[in-house]
mmCIF file with all atom_site columns, C-alpha atoms in Angstrom:
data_model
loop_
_atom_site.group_PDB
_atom_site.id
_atom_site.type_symbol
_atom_site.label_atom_id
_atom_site.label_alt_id
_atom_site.label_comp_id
_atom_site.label_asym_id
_atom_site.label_entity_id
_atom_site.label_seq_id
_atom_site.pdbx_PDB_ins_code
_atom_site.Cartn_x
_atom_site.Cartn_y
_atom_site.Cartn_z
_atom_site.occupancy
_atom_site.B_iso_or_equiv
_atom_site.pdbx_formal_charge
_atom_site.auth_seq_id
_atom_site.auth_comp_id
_atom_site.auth_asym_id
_atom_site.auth_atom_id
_atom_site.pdbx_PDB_model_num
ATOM 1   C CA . UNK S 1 1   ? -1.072  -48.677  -5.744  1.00 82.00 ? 1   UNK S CA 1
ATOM 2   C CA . UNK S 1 2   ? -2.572  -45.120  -4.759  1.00 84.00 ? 2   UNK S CA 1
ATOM 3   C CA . UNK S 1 3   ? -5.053  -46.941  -2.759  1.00 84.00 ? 3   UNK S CA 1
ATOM 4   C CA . UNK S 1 4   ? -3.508  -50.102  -1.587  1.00 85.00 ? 4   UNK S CA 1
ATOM 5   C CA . UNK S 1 5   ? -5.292  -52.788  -3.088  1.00 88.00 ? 5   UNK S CA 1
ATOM 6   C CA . UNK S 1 6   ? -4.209  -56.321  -3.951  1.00 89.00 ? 6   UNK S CA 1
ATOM 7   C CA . UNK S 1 7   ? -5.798  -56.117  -7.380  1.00 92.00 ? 7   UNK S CA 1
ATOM 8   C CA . UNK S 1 8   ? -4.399  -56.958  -10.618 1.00 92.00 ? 8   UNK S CA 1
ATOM 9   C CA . UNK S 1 9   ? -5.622  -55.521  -13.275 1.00 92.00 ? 9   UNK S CA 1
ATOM 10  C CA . UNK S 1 10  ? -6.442  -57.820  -16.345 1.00 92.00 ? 10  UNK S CA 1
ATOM 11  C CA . UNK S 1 11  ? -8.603  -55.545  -19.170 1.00 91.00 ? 11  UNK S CA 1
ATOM 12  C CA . UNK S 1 12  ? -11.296 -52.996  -19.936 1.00 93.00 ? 12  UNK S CA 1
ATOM 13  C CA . UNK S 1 13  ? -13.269 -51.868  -22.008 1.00 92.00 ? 13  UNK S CA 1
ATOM 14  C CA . UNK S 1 14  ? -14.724 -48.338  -23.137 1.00 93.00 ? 14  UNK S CA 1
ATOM 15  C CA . UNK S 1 15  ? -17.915 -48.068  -24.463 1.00 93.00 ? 15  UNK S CA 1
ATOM 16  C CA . UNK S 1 16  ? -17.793 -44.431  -25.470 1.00 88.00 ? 16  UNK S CA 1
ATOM 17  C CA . UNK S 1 17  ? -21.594 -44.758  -26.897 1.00 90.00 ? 17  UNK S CA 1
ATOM 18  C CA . UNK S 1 18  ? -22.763 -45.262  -23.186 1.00 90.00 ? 18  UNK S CA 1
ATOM 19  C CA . UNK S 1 19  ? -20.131 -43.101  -21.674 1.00 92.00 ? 19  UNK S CA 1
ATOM 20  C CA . UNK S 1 20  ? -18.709 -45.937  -19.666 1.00 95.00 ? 20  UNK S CA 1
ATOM 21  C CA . UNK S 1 21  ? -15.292 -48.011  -19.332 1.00 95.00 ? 21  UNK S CA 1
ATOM 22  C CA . UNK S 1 22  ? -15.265 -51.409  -17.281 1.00 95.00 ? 22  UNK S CA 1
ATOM 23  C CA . UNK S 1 23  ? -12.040 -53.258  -15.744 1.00 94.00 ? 23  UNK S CA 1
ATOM 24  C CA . UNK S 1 24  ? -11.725 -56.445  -14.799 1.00 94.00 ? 24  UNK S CA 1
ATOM 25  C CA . UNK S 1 25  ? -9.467  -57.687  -12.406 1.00 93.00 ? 25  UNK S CA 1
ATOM 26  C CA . UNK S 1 26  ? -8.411  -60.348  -10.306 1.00 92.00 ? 26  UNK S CA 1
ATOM 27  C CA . UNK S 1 27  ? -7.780  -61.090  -6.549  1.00 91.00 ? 27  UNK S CA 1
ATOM 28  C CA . UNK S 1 28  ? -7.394  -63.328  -4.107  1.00 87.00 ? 28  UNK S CA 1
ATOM 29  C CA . UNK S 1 29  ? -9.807  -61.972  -1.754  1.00 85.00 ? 29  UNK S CA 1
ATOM 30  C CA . UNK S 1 30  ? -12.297 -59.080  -0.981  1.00 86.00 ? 30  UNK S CA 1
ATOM 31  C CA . UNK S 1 31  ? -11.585 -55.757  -1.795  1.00 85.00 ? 31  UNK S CA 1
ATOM 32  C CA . UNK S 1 32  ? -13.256 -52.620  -1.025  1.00 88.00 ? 32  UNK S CA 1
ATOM 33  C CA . UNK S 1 33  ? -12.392 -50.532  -4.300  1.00 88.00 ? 33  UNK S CA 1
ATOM 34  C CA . UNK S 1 34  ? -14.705 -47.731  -3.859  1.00 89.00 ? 34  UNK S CA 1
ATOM 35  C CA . UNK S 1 35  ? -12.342 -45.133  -3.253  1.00 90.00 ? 35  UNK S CA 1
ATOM 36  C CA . UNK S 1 36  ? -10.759 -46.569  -6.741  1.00 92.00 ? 36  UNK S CA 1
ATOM 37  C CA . UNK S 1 37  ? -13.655 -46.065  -8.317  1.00 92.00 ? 37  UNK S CA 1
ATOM 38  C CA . UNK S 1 38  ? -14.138 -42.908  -7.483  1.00 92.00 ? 38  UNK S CA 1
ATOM 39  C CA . UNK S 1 39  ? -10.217 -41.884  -8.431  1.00 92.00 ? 39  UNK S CA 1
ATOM 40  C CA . UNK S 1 40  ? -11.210 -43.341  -12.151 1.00 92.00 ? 40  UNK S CA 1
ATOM 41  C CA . UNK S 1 41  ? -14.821 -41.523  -12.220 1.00 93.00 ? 41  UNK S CA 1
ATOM 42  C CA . UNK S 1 42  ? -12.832 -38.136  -11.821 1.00 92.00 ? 42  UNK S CA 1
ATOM 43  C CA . UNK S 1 43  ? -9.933  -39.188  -14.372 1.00 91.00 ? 43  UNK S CA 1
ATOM 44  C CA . UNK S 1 44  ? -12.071 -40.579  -16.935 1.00 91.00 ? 44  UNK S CA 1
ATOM 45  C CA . UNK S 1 45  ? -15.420 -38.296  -16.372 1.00 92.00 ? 45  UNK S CA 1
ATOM 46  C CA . UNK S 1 46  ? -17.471 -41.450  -17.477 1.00 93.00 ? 46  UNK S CA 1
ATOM 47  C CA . UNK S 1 47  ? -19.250 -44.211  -15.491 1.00 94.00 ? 47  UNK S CA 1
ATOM 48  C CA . UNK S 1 48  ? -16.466 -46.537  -14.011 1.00 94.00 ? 48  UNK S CA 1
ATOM 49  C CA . UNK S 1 49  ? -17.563 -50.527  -13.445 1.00 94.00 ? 49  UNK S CA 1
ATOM 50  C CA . UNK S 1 50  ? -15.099 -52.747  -12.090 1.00 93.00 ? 50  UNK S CA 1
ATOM 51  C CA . UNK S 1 51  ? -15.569 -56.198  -12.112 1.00 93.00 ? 51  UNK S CA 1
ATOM 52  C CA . UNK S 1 52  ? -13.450 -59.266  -10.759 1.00 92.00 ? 52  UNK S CA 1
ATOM 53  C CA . UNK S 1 53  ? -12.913 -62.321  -12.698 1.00 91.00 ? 53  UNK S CA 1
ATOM 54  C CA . UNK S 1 54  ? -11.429 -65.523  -12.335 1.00 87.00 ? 54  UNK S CA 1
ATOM 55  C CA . UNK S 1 55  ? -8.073  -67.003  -13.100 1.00 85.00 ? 55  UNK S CA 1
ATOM 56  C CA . UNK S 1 56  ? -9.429  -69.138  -16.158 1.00 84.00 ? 56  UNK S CA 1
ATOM 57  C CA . UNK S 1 57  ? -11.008 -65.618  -17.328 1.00 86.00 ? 57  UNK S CA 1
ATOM 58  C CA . UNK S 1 58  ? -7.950  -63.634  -16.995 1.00 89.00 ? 58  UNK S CA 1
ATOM 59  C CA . UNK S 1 59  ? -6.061  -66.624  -19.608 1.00 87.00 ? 59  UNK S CA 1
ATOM 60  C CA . UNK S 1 60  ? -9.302  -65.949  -21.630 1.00 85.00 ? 60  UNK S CA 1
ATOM 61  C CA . UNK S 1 61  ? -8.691  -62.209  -21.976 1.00 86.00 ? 61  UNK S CA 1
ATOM 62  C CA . UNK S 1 62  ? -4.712  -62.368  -22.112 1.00 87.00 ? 62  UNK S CA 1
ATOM 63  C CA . UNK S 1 63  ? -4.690  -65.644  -24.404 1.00 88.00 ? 63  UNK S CA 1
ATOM 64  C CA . UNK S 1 64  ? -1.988  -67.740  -24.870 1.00 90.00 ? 64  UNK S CA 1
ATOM 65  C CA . UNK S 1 65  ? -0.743  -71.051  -26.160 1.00 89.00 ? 65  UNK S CA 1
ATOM 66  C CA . UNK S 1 66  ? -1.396  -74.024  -24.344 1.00 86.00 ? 66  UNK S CA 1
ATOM 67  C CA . UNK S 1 67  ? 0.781   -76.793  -23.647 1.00 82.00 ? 67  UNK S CA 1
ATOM 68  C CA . UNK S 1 68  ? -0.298  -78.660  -27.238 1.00 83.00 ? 68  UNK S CA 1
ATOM 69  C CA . UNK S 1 69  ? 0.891   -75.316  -29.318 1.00 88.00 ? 69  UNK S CA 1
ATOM 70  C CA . UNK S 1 70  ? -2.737  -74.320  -30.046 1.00 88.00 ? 70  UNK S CA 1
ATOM 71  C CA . UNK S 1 71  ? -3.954  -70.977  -28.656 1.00 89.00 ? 71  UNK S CA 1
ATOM 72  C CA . UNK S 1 72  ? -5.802  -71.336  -25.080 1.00 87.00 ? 72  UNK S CA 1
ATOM 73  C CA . UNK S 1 73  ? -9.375  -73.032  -25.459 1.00 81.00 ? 73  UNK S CA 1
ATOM 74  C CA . UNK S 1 74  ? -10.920 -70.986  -23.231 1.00 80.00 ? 74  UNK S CA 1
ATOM 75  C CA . UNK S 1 75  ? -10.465 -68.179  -26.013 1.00 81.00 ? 75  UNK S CA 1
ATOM 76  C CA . UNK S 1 76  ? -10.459 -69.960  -29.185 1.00 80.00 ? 76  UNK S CA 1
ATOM 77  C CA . UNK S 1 77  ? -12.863 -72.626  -29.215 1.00 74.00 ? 77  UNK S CA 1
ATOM 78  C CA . UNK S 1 78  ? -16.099 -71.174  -26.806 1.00 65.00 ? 78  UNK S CA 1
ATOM 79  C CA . UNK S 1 79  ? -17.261 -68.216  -24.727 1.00 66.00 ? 79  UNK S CA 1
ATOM 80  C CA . UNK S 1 80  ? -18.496 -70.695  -22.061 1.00 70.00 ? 80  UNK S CA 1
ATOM 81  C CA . UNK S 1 81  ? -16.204 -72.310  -19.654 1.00 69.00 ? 81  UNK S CA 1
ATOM 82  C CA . UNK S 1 82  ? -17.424 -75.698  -18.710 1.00 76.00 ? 82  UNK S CA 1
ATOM 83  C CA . UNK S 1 83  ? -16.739 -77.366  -15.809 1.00 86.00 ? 83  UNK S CA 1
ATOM 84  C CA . UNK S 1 84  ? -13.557 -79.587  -15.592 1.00 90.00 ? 84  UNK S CA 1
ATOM 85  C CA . UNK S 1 85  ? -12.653 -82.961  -13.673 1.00 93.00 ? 85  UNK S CA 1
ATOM 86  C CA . UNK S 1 86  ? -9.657  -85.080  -12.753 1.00 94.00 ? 86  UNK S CA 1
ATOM 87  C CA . UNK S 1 87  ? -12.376 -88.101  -13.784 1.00 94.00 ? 87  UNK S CA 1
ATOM 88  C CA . UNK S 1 88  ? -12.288 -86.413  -17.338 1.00 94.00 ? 88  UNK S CA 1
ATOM 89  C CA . UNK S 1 89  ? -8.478  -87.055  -17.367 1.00 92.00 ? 89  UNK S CA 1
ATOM 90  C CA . UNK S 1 90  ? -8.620  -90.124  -15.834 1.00 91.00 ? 90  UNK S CA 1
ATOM 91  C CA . UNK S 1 91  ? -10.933 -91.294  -18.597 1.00 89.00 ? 91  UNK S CA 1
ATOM 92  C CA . UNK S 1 92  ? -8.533  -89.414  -21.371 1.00 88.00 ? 92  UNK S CA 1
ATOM 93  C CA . UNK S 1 93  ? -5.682  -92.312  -19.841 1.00 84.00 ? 93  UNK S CA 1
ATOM 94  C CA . UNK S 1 94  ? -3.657  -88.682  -19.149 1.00 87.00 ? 94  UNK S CA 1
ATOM 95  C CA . UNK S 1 95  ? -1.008  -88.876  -16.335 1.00 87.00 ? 95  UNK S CA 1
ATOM 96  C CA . UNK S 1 96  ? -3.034  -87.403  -13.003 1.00 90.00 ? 96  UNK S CA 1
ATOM 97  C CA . UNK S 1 97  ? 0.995   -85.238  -12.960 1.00 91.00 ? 97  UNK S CA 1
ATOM 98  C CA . UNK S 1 98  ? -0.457  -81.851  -12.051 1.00 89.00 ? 98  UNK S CA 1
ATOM 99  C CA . UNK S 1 99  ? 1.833   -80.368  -14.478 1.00 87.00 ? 99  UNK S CA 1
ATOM 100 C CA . UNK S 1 100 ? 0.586   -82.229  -17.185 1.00 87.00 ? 100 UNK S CA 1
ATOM 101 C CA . UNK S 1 101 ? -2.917  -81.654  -16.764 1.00 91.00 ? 101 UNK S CA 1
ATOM 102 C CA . UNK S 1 102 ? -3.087  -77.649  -15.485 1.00 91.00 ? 102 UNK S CA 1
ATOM 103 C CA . UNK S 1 103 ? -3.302  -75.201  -17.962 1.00 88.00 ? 103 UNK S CA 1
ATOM 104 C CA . UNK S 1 104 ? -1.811  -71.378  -18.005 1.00 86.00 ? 104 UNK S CA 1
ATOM 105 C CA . UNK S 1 105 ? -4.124  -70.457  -15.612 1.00 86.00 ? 105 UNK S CA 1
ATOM 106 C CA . UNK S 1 106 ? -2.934  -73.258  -12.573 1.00 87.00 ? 106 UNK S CA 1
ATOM 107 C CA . UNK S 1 107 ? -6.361  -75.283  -13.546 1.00 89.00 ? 107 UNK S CA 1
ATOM 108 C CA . UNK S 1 108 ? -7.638  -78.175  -15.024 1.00 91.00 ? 108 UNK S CA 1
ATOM 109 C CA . UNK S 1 109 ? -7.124  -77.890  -18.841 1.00 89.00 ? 109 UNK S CA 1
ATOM 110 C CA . UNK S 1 110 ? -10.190 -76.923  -20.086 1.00 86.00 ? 110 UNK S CA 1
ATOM 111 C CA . UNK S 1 111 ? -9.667  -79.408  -23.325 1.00 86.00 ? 111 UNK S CA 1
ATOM 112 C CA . UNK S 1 112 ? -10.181 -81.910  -21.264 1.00 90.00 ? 112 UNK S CA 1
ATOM 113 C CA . UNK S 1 113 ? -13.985 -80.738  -20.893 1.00 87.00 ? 113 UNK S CA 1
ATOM 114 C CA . UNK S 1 114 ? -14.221 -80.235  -25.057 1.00 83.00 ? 114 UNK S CA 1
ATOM 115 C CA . UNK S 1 115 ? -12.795 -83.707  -25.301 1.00 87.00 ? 115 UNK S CA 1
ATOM 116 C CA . UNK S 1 116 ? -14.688 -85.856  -23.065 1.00 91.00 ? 116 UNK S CA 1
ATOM 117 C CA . UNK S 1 117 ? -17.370 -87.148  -25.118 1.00 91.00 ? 117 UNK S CA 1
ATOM 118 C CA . UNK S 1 118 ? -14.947 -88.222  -27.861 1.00 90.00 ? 118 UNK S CA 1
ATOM 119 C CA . UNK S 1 119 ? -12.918 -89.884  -25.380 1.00 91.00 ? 119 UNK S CA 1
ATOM 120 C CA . UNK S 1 120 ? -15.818 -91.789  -23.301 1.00 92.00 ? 120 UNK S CA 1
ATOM 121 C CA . UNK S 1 121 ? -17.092 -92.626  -26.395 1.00 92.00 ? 121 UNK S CA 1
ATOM 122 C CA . UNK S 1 122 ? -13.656 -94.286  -27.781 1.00 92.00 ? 122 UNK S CA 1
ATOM 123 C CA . UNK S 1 123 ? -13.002 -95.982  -24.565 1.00 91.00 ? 123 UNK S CA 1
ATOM 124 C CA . UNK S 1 124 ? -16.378 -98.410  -25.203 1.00 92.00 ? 124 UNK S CA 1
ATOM 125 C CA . UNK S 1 125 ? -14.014 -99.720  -28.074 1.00 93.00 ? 125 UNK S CA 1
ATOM 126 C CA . UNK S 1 126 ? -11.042 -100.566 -26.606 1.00 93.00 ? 126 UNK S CA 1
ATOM 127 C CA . UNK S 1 127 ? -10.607 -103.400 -24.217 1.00 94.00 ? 127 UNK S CA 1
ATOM 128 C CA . UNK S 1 128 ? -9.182  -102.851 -20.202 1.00 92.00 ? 128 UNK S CA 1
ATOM 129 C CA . UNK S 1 129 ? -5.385  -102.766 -19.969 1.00 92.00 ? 129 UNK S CA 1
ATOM 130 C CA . UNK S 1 130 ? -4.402  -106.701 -19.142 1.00 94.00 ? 130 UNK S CA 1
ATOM 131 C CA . UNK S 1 131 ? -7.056  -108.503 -21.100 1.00 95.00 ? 131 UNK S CA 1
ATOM 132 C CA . UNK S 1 132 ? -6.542  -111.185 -22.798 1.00 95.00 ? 132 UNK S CA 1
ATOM 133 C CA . UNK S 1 133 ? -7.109  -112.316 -26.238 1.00 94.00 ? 133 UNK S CA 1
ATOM 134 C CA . UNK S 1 134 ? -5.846  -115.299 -28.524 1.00 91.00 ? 134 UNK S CA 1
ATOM 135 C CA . UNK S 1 135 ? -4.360  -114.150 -31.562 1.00 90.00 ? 135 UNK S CA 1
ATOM 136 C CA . UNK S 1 136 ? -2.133  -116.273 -34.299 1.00 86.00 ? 136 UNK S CA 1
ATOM 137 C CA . UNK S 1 137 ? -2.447  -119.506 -32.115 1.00 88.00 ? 137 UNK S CA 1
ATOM 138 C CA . UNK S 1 138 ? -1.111  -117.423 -29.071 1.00 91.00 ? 138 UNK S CA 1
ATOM 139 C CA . UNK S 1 139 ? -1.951  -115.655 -25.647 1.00 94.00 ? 139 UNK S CA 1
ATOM 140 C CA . UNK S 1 140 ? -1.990  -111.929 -26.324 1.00 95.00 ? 140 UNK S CA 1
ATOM 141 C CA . UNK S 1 141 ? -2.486  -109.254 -23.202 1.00 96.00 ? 141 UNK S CA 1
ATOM 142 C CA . UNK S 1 142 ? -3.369  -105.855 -24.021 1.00 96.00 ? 142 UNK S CA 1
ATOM 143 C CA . UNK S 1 143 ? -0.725  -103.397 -23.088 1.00 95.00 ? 143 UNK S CA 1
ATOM 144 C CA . UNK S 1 144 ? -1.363  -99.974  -23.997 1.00 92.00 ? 144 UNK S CA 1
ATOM 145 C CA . UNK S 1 145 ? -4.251  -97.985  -26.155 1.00 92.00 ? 145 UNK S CA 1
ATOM 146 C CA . UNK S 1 146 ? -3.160  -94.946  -27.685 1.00 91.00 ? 146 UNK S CA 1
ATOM 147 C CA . UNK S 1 147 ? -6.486  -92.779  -28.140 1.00 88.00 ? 147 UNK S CA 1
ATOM 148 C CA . UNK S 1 148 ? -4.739  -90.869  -30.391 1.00 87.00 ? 148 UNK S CA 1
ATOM 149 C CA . UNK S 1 149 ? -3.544  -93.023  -32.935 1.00 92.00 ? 149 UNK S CA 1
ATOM 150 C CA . UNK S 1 150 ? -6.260  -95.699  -32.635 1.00 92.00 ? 150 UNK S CA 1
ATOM 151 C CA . UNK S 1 151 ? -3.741  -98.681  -32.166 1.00 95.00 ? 151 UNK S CA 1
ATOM 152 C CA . UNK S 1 152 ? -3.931  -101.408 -29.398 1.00 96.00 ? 152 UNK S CA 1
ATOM 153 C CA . UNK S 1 153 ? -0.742  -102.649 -28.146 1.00 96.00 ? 153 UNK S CA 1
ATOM 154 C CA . UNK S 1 154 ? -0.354  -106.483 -27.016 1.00 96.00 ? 154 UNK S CA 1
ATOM 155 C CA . UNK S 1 155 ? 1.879   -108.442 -25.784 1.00 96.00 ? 155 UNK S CA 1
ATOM 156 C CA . UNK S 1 156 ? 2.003   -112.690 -25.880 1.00 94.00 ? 156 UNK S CA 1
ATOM 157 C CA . UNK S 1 157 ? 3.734   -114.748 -23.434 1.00 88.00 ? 157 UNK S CA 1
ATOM 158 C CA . UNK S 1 158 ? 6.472   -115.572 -25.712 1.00 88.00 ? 158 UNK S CA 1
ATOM 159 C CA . UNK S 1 159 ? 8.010   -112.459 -26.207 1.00 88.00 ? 159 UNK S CA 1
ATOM 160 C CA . UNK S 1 160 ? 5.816   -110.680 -29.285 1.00 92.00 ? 160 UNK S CA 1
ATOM 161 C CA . UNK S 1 161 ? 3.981   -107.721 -29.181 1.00 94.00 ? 161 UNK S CA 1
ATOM 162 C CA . UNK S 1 162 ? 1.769   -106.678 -31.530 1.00 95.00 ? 162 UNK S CA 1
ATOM 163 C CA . UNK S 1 163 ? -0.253  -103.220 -32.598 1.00 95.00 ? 163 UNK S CA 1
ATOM 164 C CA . UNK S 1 164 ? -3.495  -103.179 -34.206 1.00 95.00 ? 164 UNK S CA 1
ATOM 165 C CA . UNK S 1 165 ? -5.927  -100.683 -35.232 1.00 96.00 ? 165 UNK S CA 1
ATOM 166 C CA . UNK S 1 166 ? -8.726  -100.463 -32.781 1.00 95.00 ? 166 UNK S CA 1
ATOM 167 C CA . UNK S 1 167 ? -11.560 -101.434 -35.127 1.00 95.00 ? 167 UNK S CA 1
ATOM 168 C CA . UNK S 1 168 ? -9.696  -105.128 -35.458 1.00 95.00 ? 168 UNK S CA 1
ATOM 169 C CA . UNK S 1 169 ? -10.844 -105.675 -31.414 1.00 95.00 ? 169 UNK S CA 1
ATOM 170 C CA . UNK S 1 170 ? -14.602 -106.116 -31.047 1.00 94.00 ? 170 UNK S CA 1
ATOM 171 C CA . UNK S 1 171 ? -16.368 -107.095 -27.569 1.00 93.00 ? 171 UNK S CA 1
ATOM 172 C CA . UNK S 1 172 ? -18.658 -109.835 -28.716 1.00 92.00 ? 172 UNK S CA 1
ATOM 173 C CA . UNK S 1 173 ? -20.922 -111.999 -25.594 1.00 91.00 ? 173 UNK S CA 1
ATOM 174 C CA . UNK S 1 174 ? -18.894 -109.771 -23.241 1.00 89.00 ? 174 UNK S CA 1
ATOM 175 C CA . UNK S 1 175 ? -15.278 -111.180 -24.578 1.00 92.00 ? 175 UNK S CA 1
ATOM 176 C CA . UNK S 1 176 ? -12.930 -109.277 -26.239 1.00 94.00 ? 176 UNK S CA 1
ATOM 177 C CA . UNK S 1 177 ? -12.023 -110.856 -29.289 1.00 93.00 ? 177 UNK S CA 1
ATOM 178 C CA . UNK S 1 178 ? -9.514  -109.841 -32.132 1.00 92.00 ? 178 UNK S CA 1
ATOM 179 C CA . UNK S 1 179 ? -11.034 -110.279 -35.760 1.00 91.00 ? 179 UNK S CA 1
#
C-alpha cells in the first residue's frame, strides 16, 4: 500500500539457510516494485526476490476444492500445468457454459487436460449421437453416451429407449452394430 502498487500478494517463502525470502504475487500488469524491494531488504535484513505468477499458480499455492469436491488439480495431482482447450471439453461432451468448464482460478479446468487421453480414447467406442442401429427387430438411434457410466442411450421409432453398456456397440466394416 506504502508504495502504491496493484500487487496482490499470494505466498513466500524463507529460506533461512541462504538468507533469503521470496514472494510471489500477482497482477494485472507491469509493476516497478523496486522501491518494495528495497522496503523488505531493510525489514527483513536478508535477500528479498519477488516474483509474479499467474492466476492458475496463485489456486496452486492457495488450493481449494474444485467444482467435483476434490482438492484443485493443479495442486494435488502434478507440479506441471499443462496446457488446456475448449476442444478438450468439446471432446469430454461437457457443456461449452463457461461456468461449467472454468475452474477457481477463471480458467479452463485443468482436469480437462489430465483427462483427455481417457476421453479421446473412449470416444473411438461409442458411436456419433443420431446413428442408427437395428436392435430386437427395430430402428434404434443413439441418443446420449454417458462417458462416465459407460451406457449408450437409444431410442426406436416406436417409442422405446434402451441403455446398454458400451462394450455391447462395436463398429464393424465402418457400421455400428449392437451385439
Amino acid at each position: 500500500k506504502e508504495n502504491h502498487l496493484d500487487m496482490k500478494f499470494i505466498a513466500s517463502h524463507f529460506l533461512p539457510l541462504e538468507s533469503k525470502v521470496i514472494f510471489f504475487f500477482t497482477t494485472d500488469g507491469r509493476v516497478d516494485f523496486r522501491n518494495l524491494v528495497k522496503d523488505l531488504v531493510s525489514s527483513f535484513k536478508m535477500r528479498v526476490e519477488l516474483r509474479q505468477i499467474g492466476v492458475r499458480d496463485e489456486s496452486r499455492f492457495v488450493g481449494g476444492l474444485a467444482p467435483c469436491g476434490r482438492e484443485f488439480c493443479c495442486r494435488s495431482i502434478t507440479d506441471k500445468i499443462d496446457p488446456v482447450s475448449i476442444k478438450m471439453a468439446k471432446d469430454e461432451g461437457m457443456s461449452l457454459n463457461s461456468n461449467r468448464i472454468s475452474g477457481h482460478c477463471g480458467r479452463l479446468l485443468c482436469c480437462l487436460s489430465y483427462e483427455h487421453k481417457h476421453y479421446m480414447e473412449i470416444n473411438k467406442l461409442i458411436p456419433p449421437y443420431g446413428t442408427k442401429m437395428n436392435y430386437d427387430g427395430s430402428l434404434f438411434k443413439v441418443l446420449e453416451a454417458n462417458r462416465i457410466t459407460g451406457m449408450v442411450s437409444l431410442a426406436s421409432d416406436d417409442g422405446r429407449t434402451i441403455a446398454l453398456p458400451i462394450p455391447r456397440i462395436k463398429k464393424i466394416n465402418s457400421t455400428w452394430k449392437i451385439v
